[in-house]
XYZ file of C-alpha atoms in Angstrom:
570
model
C -0.019 0.008 -0.178
C 2.807 2.496 0.960
C 4.398 1.664 -2.169
C 1.369 2.463 -4.198
C 0.944 5.885 -2.390
C 4.671 6.664 -3.117
C 3.846 5.593 -6.796
C 0.871 7.860 -7.167
C 3.121 10.869 -5.533
C 5.696 10.542 -7.799
C 3.531 10.566 -10.763
C 1.942 13.702 -9.668
C 5.300 15.358 -8.848
C 6.383 14.479 -12.544
C 3.255 15.750 -14.210
C 3.513 19.250 -11.870
C 4.964 21.905 -13.579
C 6.126 25.575 -12.374
C 3.899 28.180 -14.540
C 6.310 31.252 -14.557
C 4.703 34.431 -15.791
C 5.781 38.072 -15.526
C 2.903 40.577 -15.306
C 3.627 44.415 -15.585
C 0.823 46.619 -14.664
C 0.353 50.057 -16.313
C -2.546 52.149 -17.584
C -3.916 53.087 -20.789
C -6.891 54.520 -22.392
C -9.236 51.952 -23.933
C -13.190 52.203 -25.116
C -14.344 48.516 -24.326
C -18.143 49.450 -24.912
C -17.300 52.371 -27.162
C -16.551 55.139 -24.257
C -12.743 55.754 -23.645
C -11.431 55.753 -20.086
C -8.408 55.130 -18.180
C -8.098 51.578 -17.311
C -5.520 49.051 -15.742
C -3.589 46.946 -18.484
C -1.584 43.635 -17.586
C 1.304 43.416 -19.895
C -0.102 46.175 -22.177
C -3.535 44.363 -22.488
C -6.839 45.097 -21.339
C -8.554 41.714 -19.659
C -6.462 39.410 -21.980
C -4.300 38.157 -19.589
C -5.415 35.078 -17.911
C -3.600 31.898 -16.233
C -4.539 28.387 -16.985
C -3.003 25.655 -14.618
C -3.375 22.193 -13.552
C -3.847 20.982 -10.013
C -0.589 20.155 -8.535
C 1.283 22.756 -10.502
C 3.282 25.613 -8.840
C 2.549 29.352 -9.880
C 5.487 31.692 -10.136
C 3.862 34.959 -11.087
C 6.144 38.134 -10.637
C 4.025 41.367 -11.132
C 5.922 44.605 -11.550
C 4.081 48.137 -10.754
C 4.780 50.309 -13.547
C 1.907 53.023 -12.512
C 2.911 56.477 -11.829
C 1.689 56.909 -8.350
C -0.569 54.134 -7.375
C 0.436 51.027 -5.177
C -1.209 47.819 -5.757
C -0.990 43.970 -4.629
C -2.874 40.924 -6.096
C -5.299 38.345 -4.594
C -5.843 34.914 -6.177
C -9.580 34.827 -5.152
C -10.509 31.481 -3.614
C -7.132 29.803 -3.599
C -6.110 27.669 -0.566
C -2.923 29.590 0.963
C -2.661 27.470 4.131
C 1.059 26.704 3.603
C 1.937 29.858 1.644
C 0.673 32.502 3.992
C 2.526 35.328 2.570
C 1.084 34.692 -0.718
C -2.469 36.000 -0.195
C -1.891 39.381 -1.739
C -3.742 41.470 0.707
C -1.952 44.810 1.003
C -1.208 45.787 4.879
C -2.334 42.122 5.841
C -0.008 39.644 4.266
C 2.469 42.301 2.554
C 3.400 45.774 1.771
C 1.848 46.987 -1.267
C 4.030 46.930 -4.295
C 5.129 50.783 -4.749
C 5.852 52.153 -8.336
C 8.860 50.609 -10.001
C 9.011 47.549 -7.694
C 7.988 44.081 -8.136
C 6.547 41.237 -6.032
C 6.972 37.502 -6.466
C 4.028 35.592 -5.765
C 5.352 31.778 -5.531
C 2.614 28.992 -4.439
C 1.527 25.430 -5.044
C -1.888 24.520 -6.607
C -3.999 21.923 -4.425
C -7.312 22.384 -5.800
C -9.334 22.454 -9.288
C -12.040 24.606 -10.628
C -12.827 28.134 -11.761
C -11.160 31.460 -9.739
C -9.807 35.089 -10.245
C -7.203 37.194 -9.517
C -7.756 40.828 -8.512
C -6.236 43.833 -7.040
C -6.482 44.056 -3.379
C -5.798 47.743 -3.181
C -8.579 50.342 -2.962
C -11.054 49.639 -5.840
C -8.516 49.361 -8.668
C -10.228 46.104 -10.004
C -13.352 48.063 -10.828
C -11.081 49.611 -13.619
C -9.993 46.502 -15.017
C -7.252 45.056 -12.886
C -8.274 41.441 -12.541
C -7.848 37.991 -14.579
C -9.426 34.697 -14.563
C -7.132 31.606 -13.228
C -8.736 28.210 -14.308
C -7.258 25.107 -12.678
C -7.458 21.755 -14.695
C -8.632 18.664 -13.362
C -7.900 15.403 -15.302
C -10.335 13.440 -12.670
C -13.251 15.890 -13.878
C -15.400 14.237 -16.800
C -16.392 17.856 -17.741
C -12.778 19.231 -18.057
C -11.105 19.219 -21.426
C -8.072 17.621 -19.871
C -9.938 14.300 -19.299
C -9.171 11.437 -21.607
C -13.085 11.257 -22.489
C -14.578 14.837 -21.541
C -18.044 14.794 -21.679
C -18.363 18.261 -23.274
C -17.884 19.915 -26.728
C -15.701 22.640 -25.139
C -15.522 25.185 -22.646
C -15.762 29.267 -22.298
C -14.936 31.363 -19.760
C -16.997 34.219 -19.403
C -16.180 37.307 -17.061
C -18.736 39.629 -16.412
C -18.394 42.710 -14.595
C -20.282 46.079 -14.136
C -18.784 49.031 -15.592
C -18.095 52.512 -14.870
C -17.769 55.317 -17.639
C -15.679 57.242 -14.719
C -12.506 56.222 -12.938
C -13.272 54.129 -9.726
C -11.233 56.417 -7.687
C -13.160 59.846 -8.948
C -16.531 57.613 -8.028
C -15.166 57.006 -4.705
C -14.234 60.763 -3.926
C -17.913 61.551 -5.264
C -19.313 58.827 -2.487
C -16.911 60.657 0.368
C -18.596 63.977 -0.798
C -22.065 62.385 -0.508
C -23.021 62.701 -4.321
C -24.305 59.346 -4.455
C -26.628 57.713 -1.692
C -25.670 54.674 0.003
C -22.191 54.037 -1.199
C -23.628 52.841 -4.726
C -22.163 54.855 -7.908
C -23.932 55.203 -11.284
C -22.944 51.793 -13.169
C -23.226 52.471 -16.724
C -22.750 48.699 -18.458
C -21.610 45.353 -18.010
C -18.654 43.949 -19.968
C -18.648 40.549 -21.121
C -14.878 39.380 -21.425
C -13.642 42.940 -21.516
C -16.564 43.755 -24.155
C -19.650 45.567 -23.952
C -22.492 47.040 -26.163
C -23.425 50.566 -25.161
C -25.475 53.219 -26.756
C -23.098 55.805 -27.601
C -25.707 58.210 -29.264
C -26.737 59.329 -25.925
C -23.468 61.287 -25.637
C -23.751 62.845 -29.200
C -26.002 65.279 -30.682
C -27.549 65.414 -34.120
C -24.212 65.605 -35.857
C -22.432 62.834 -33.978
C -20.271 65.312 -32.247
C -18.724 65.342 -28.783
C -21.260 66.766 -26.568
C -20.028 66.565 -23.023
C -16.418 67.706 -21.684
C -16.125 64.508 -19.335
C -16.008 61.489 -21.772
C -14.591 60.853 -25.225
C -15.907 58.147 -27.514
C -16.380 56.300 -30.379
C -20.083 56.466 -31.753
C -19.504 53.950 -34.548
C -21.898 50.876 -34.124
C -20.460 48.375 -31.324
C -21.388 44.707 -31.656
C -22.869 42.521 -28.777
C -20.351 40.260 -27.354
C -20.595 36.847 -29.015
C -19.910 33.121 -27.673
C -20.185 30.158 -29.733
C -21.975 26.607 -29.369
C -21.831 23.498 -31.672
C -25.083 21.707 -32.539
C -24.289 18.533 -31.287
C -25.068 15.898 -28.138
C -22.563 17.445 -25.943
C -23.150 20.443 -23.784
C -20.825 23.424 -23.539
C -19.226 24.080 -20.275
C -19.404 27.833 -19.139
C -17.305 29.159 -16.360
C -19.074 32.371 -15.108
C -17.182 34.748 -12.840
C -18.682 37.904 -11.775
C -15.769 40.243 -11.388
C -17.918 43.355 -10.656
C -17.337 46.070 -8.005
C -20.987 46.044 -6.853
C -23.978 44.558 -8.941
C -25.467 41.325 -8.134
C -26.031 39.752 -11.663
C -28.544 37.378 -12.851
C -27.528 35.350 -15.813
C -29.898 33.644 -18.478
C -29.709 32.183 -21.819
C -33.055 32.571 -23.799
C -34.971 28.960 -24.410
C -31.772 27.243 -22.866
C -31.921 25.644 -19.321
C -28.904 25.951 -17.197
C -27.484 22.942 -15.187
C -25.151 24.181 -12.223
C -22.134 21.593 -11.748
C -19.757 23.701 -9.455
C -20.024 26.819 -7.550
C -16.553 28.761 -6.340
C -14.510 25.816 -7.366
C -16.300 23.146 -5.645
C -18.520 20.555 -7.444
C -22.265 20.108 -6.496
C -24.838 17.805 -7.273
C -26.253 18.595 -10.598
C -29.028 21.382 -10.420
C -31.078 22.560 -13.052
C -32.670 26.381 -13.408
C -33.769 28.885 -15.900
C -31.279 31.729 -13.988
C -28.673 31.830 -11.636
C -27.962 34.537 -9.283
C -24.286 35.457 -9.166
C -23.214 37.814 -6.292
C -19.941 39.792 -6.616
C -16.758 37.561 -6.377
C -18.923 34.091 -7.036
C -18.035 31.836 -9.666
C -20.480 29.173 -11.312
C -19.482 26.438 -13.764
C -22.591 25.185 -15.832
C -23.521 23.158 -18.787
C -25.842 24.184 -21.661
C -27.098 21.890 -23.903
C -27.471 22.564 -27.459
C -31.126 22.917 -28.951
C -32.354 21.307 -31.798
C -33.663 24.238 -33.295
C -33.917 26.348 -36.591
C -33.250 29.448 -34.571
C -29.137 30.257 -34.816
C -28.584 33.030 -32.332
C -30.213 33.588 -28.509
C -29.767 36.299 -26.346
C -27.736 35.927 -23.230
C -28.477 38.253 -20.507
C -27.356 39.786 -16.952
C -29.966 41.441 -15.577
C -29.612 43.097 -12.134
C -31.644 43.197 -8.977
C -31.699 46.906 -7.472
C -29.988 48.988 -9.847
C -30.215 49.942 -13.400
C -27.368 49.482 -15.619
C -27.160 52.922 -17.313
C -30.928 53.414 -18.760
C -31.764 49.825 -18.849
C -31.629 46.973 -16.316
C -29.954 44.353 -18.498
C -26.689 43.539 -20.284
C -26.850 41.587 -23.683
C -24.470 39.109 -25.509
C -25.291 36.646 -28.127
C -25.021 32.680 -28.206
C -24.366 31.515 -31.711
C -24.835 28.071 -33.364
C -22.886 27.505 -36.582
C -21.028 30.803 -36.026
C -24.154 32.891 -37.288
C -23.953 36.677 -37.097
C -27.705 37.137 -36.739
C -29.306 39.489 -34.131
C -31.434 37.547 -31.947
C -35.079 37.869 -31.846
C -35.687 35.649 -28.727
C -37.365 36.435 -25.561
C -36.168 36.305 -21.929
C -37.646 33.380 -19.540
C -40.851 34.631 -17.777
C -39.691 33.679 -14.034
C -39.469 35.978 -10.785
C -36.176 36.925 -9.856
C -37.193 37.039 -6.243
C -37.186 33.160 -5.990
C -33.364 32.956 -7.333
C -31.860 33.853 -3.779
C -32.925 30.279 -2.688
C -30.549 28.668 -5.045
C -27.726 28.957 -2.173
C -29.628 26.802 0.025
C -30.610 24.359 -2.656
C -27.310 23.275 -3.885
C -25.708 20.087 -2.507
C -21.733 19.555 -2.538
C -20.362 16.534 -3.945
C -18.189 16.107 -0.750
C -16.617 18.658 1.652
C -19.327 17.962 4.152
C -18.238 19.340 7.738
C -17.573 16.403 10.466
C -18.942 17.940 13.582
C -19.064 15.401 16.735
C -20.128 17.859 19.284
C -21.732 21.169 18.800
C -20.597 22.219 22.108
C -17.005 22.340 20.503
C -18.206 24.957 17.925
C -16.788 28.575 18.737
C -19.196 31.288 17.860
C -18.311 34.524 16.605
C -21.095 37.132 16.358
C -20.752 39.837 13.539
C -22.926 42.876 13.023
C -22.627 44.533 9.722
C -23.537 48.241 9.270
C -23.148 51.273 7.043
C -23.639 54.794 8.370
C -26.704 57.007 6.687
C -24.594 60.078 6.940
C -20.933 59.391 6.108
C -18.683 57.423 3.952
C -18.317 54.423 6.627
C -19.223 50.685 7.247
C -18.338 48.667 9.781
C -18.362 45.123 11.481
C -19.290 45.127 15.053
C -19.141 49.094 15.237
C -15.360 49.058 13.999
C -14.710 50.684 10.452
C -11.513 49.070 9.379
C -8.234 51.086 8.719
C -5.112 49.108 7.766
C -2.057 48.860 10.133
C 1.049 50.395 8.904
C 2.950 47.186 9.371
C 1.377 44.342 7.553
C -0.598 41.881 10.245
C 1.533 38.922 9.259
C 4.825 40.660 9.918
C 3.377 41.978 13.522
C 2.574 38.174 14.206
C 5.943 36.913 12.894
C 7.737 39.192 15.074
C 5.352 38.420 17.808
C 4.168 42.214 18.467
C 1.126 42.995 20.373
C -1.682 43.470 17.532
C -3.941 46.641 18.442
C -5.807 46.991 15.192
C -9.414 46.693 16.753
C -10.613 45.283 13.249
C -8.274 41.854 14.169
C -10.421 39.358 15.929
C -8.400 36.418 17.632
C -10.184 32.939 17.107
C -9.077 29.686 18.606
C -6.950 27.113 16.642
C -8.165 23.624 15.387
C -11.868 24.368 16.340
C -14.815 24.838 14.407
C -15.779 28.488 14.161
C -19.303 29.413 13.430
C -20.050 33.017 12.143
C -23.618 34.370 13.188
C -23.751 37.387 10.900
C -26.551 39.873 11.056
C -27.228 42.715 8.853
C -29.914 45.039 10.368
C -29.951 48.041 7.587
C -31.069 48.142 4.137
C -28.283 46.982 1.783
C -26.958 43.393 1.250
C -23.290 42.354 1.277
C -21.447 39.986 -0.843
C -19.117 38.410 1.934
C -15.731 36.688 0.882
C -13.351 34.783 3.169
C -9.773 34.369 2.196
C -7.769 31.223 2.615
C -10.169 28.712 2.841
C -14.246 28.077 2.131
C -16.859 28.084 4.584
C -20.119 25.975 4.831
C -23.196 28.000 4.391
C -25.364 26.648 7.381
C -28.367 29.152 6.829
C -29.106 32.207 5.102
C -32.056 34.527 5.874
C -34.443 36.263 3.173
C -34.417 39.687 2.769
C -36.295 41.542 5.625
C -36.068 38.285 7.831
C -34.618 40.165 10.767
C -31.605 39.049 12.902
C -30.822 35.377 13.347
C -32.652 34.036 16.522
C -32.114 30.302 16.529
C -33.410 29.256 12.976
C -32.804 25.661 11.682
C -29.695 25.376 10.411
C -28.107 22.687 7.836
C -25.141 20.645 9.168
C -25.807 17.676 6.855
C -24.947 18.893 3.304
C -24.317 22.509 3.274
C -23.010 24.314 0.378
C -19.274 24.716 0.523
C -17.862 27.985 -1.063
C -15.805 31.353 -0.454
C -18.209 33.826 -1.137
C -21.978 34.373 -0.092
C -24.226 37.399 0.202
C -26.385 38.288 3.359
C -29.317 39.884 2.393
C -30.781 43.146 3.533
C -32.448 43.778 6.896
C -31.510 39.771 7.545
C -28.890 37.207 8.750
C -26.622 34.390 7.785
C -24.697 31.574 9.600
C -21.407 30.279 8.125
C -18.870 27.740 9.499
C -15.257 26.833 8.953
C -12.822 25.003 10.573
C -9.600 27.002 11.747
C -6.597 25.352 11.080
C -5.010 28.021 9.083
C -1.988 29.601 10.129
C -1.625 33.278 9.391
C -4.085 36.019 9.250
C -7.308 35.346 7.479
C -9.074 38.343 5.596
C -12.832 38.521 5.351
C -14.744 41.495 3.963
C -17.728 42.765 1.917
C -17.008 42.412 -1.693
C -18.844 45.204 -2.971
C -15.795 47.333 -3.439
C -17.013 50.699 -1.880
C -18.174 49.015 1.265
C -15.065 47.294 1.730
C -13.312 50.523 0.849
C -15.306 52.560 3.603
C -14.489 49.661 6.178
C -16.287 46.607 6.012
C -13.222 44.433 6.600
C -11.862 42.329 9.457
C -8.759 39.741 9.990
C -9.364 36.793 11.929
C -5.842 35.475 13.645
C -4.804 32.898 16.054
C -1.861 31.900 18.555
C -0.131 29.709 16.281
C 3.497 30.858 15.567
C 4.099 32.148 11.888
C 6.932 30.613 9.728
C 9.456 32.873 8.530
C 8.883 34.604 5.078
C 10.553 32.947 2.075
C 13.595 34.549 1.243
C 12.491 36.545 -1.686
C 9.714 38.149 0.390
C 10.576 41.996 0.319
C 10.229 43.303 4.429
C 10.295 46.870 3.684
C 11.856 49.029 6.565
C 11.413 52.436 5.313
C 7.829 52.702 3.749
C 6.676 55.861 4.898
C 6.006 57.621 1.346
C 2.878 54.963 1.118
C -0.662 56.116 1.975
C -2.372 53.144 3.846
C -5.798 54.355 2.801
C -5.944 55.033 -0.755
C -3.133 53.426 -2.582
C -1.645 56.546 -3.697
C 1.644 57.752 -2.853
C 1.731 60.673 -0.393
C 1.740 63.487 -2.816
C 2.594 66.134 -0.099
C 6.215 64.605 0.790
C 6.753 63.697 -3.129
C 6.020 67.411 -3.721
C 8.416 68.507 -0.920
C 11.064 66.295 -2.493
C 10.374 67.591 -5.971
C 10.454 71.327 -4.641
C 13.827 70.644 -2.835
C 15.361 69.316 -6.118
C 14.095 71.939 -8.349
C 15.170 74.788 -5.587
C 18.793 73.224 -5.628
C 18.432 73.307 -9.746
C 17.642 76.775 -9.666
C 20.328 77.634 -6.940
C 22.631 75.980 -9.322
C 21.693 77.939 -12.311
C 21.609 81.274 -10.811
C 25.063 80.462 -9.176
C 26.386 79.571 -12.807
C 24.977 82.893 -14.330
C 26.324 84.921 -11.816
C 29.795 83.353 -11.920
C 29.656 83.955 -15.729
C 28.725 87.433 -15.050
C 31.856 88.024 -12.613
C 34.041 86.173 -15.319
C 33.083 88.764 -17.930
C 33.165 91.707 -15.435
C 36.709 90.622 -14.448
C 37.648 90.439 -17.968
C 36.668 93.886 -18.969
C 38.620 95.084 -16.130
C 41.813 93.746 -17.355
């Protein structure tokens, strides 16, 4: 038996490879839906760089910051970092942010499979395009193309994200100045893999001329994003990622049923539905079976629950058979969106069920999510998060006393049950780093606080992102055998940015950082609140340099004048 296990281990080691990549982060002007704006680029590309690896591989990603003023870090959303705690990519929690001109090396092994994504964890940068998909193959998955006999005709990754026509930084400033209510800016579109359809004529006069002073755009006819399916017996696998900054999106395909096979990288028993509700940060793997129909194109739709997208409540793409380019004439499913939130509690994981022997061994943590009505501030248990100057992980490593009030100590090697109440009128898409949690129960909107309602310990959904509804509750469970700080926050970017963010720690000794991990001793030129360099200090330095240059020029001019005067005298 031991020889067999050793043989299997050697086979895995032989097949595993190191995926080495270099990403340079810059900015550039792009018009993904016709309207130009400044966006983030990876290696000069907008939403084109992605990672595809196999389970067992090693990721070796060097990220270089070539932005002018902004700092950044990259988080691998949903990836287990139990043995590589310095690689979680959270600024001021597991690393210092990457300052302009410098690099950071993310190096860790992959021990899972499924659909994940990578995004900036500084300010609201990812809302302007600083993200990518991360697909982890598994030859044992019969719906994976690496399987020897995959039961799919192919697969397509679809990243959908709400889109501003203003910079997210500007939106945040407007929110802080109370121009928008309730910390929600005005979304104008949804992109599908970096492309969207927008009616540019609303920005134009009758002569198709630039009418506003705030946006530039190309009013040529934009094309709807298009995805292709073959008309055969095998289904198409879609890996769908909601990489947005705020909007819950309802995904559907006209006339096509959807079979959910995995959520947040975790396989579930097949669940057939007409629409799926995708909260910010969540991923769904679905199967779409071809229709035996004369119709060659169908609308793919992302609707919203609460907020319009520009002047509409949906964004459209096209599912095309046989490469048809016709504009669809199909109609949407007639089903109430209010029933979609029940999907979270109906999904059943194939495995990953908690093994709780005695509920007395469960450690309860009560969390209360709130946002202020009068200022740009959200909080957990009344504390609005402010980052510590020194990353929490280094404070743990050096065994310093952690005084940040957003840090909560929990016991090691125990089940932790989070009882979350959301008494106010906005929902919060909640993400836990490092590892998934079990969803024991989720209240419907306006159910009020948790008060002993029945919970599911038998076959709860196991995922890394879930939404607590407005005026309601949810109860989550995870086993705490993680070493290092565990970040948990609302994934609606402006809510996280305004303080809905906490960190769990325990008393376990933190391992030493890897030798390539930068421990920065003099980092006083970085602002901890918005990812921008401290312009006041930069201004002082520039003024000193300019003063010295001007003084030098004056001295040279004076010396030259004295020389000529001296020559005239003699």
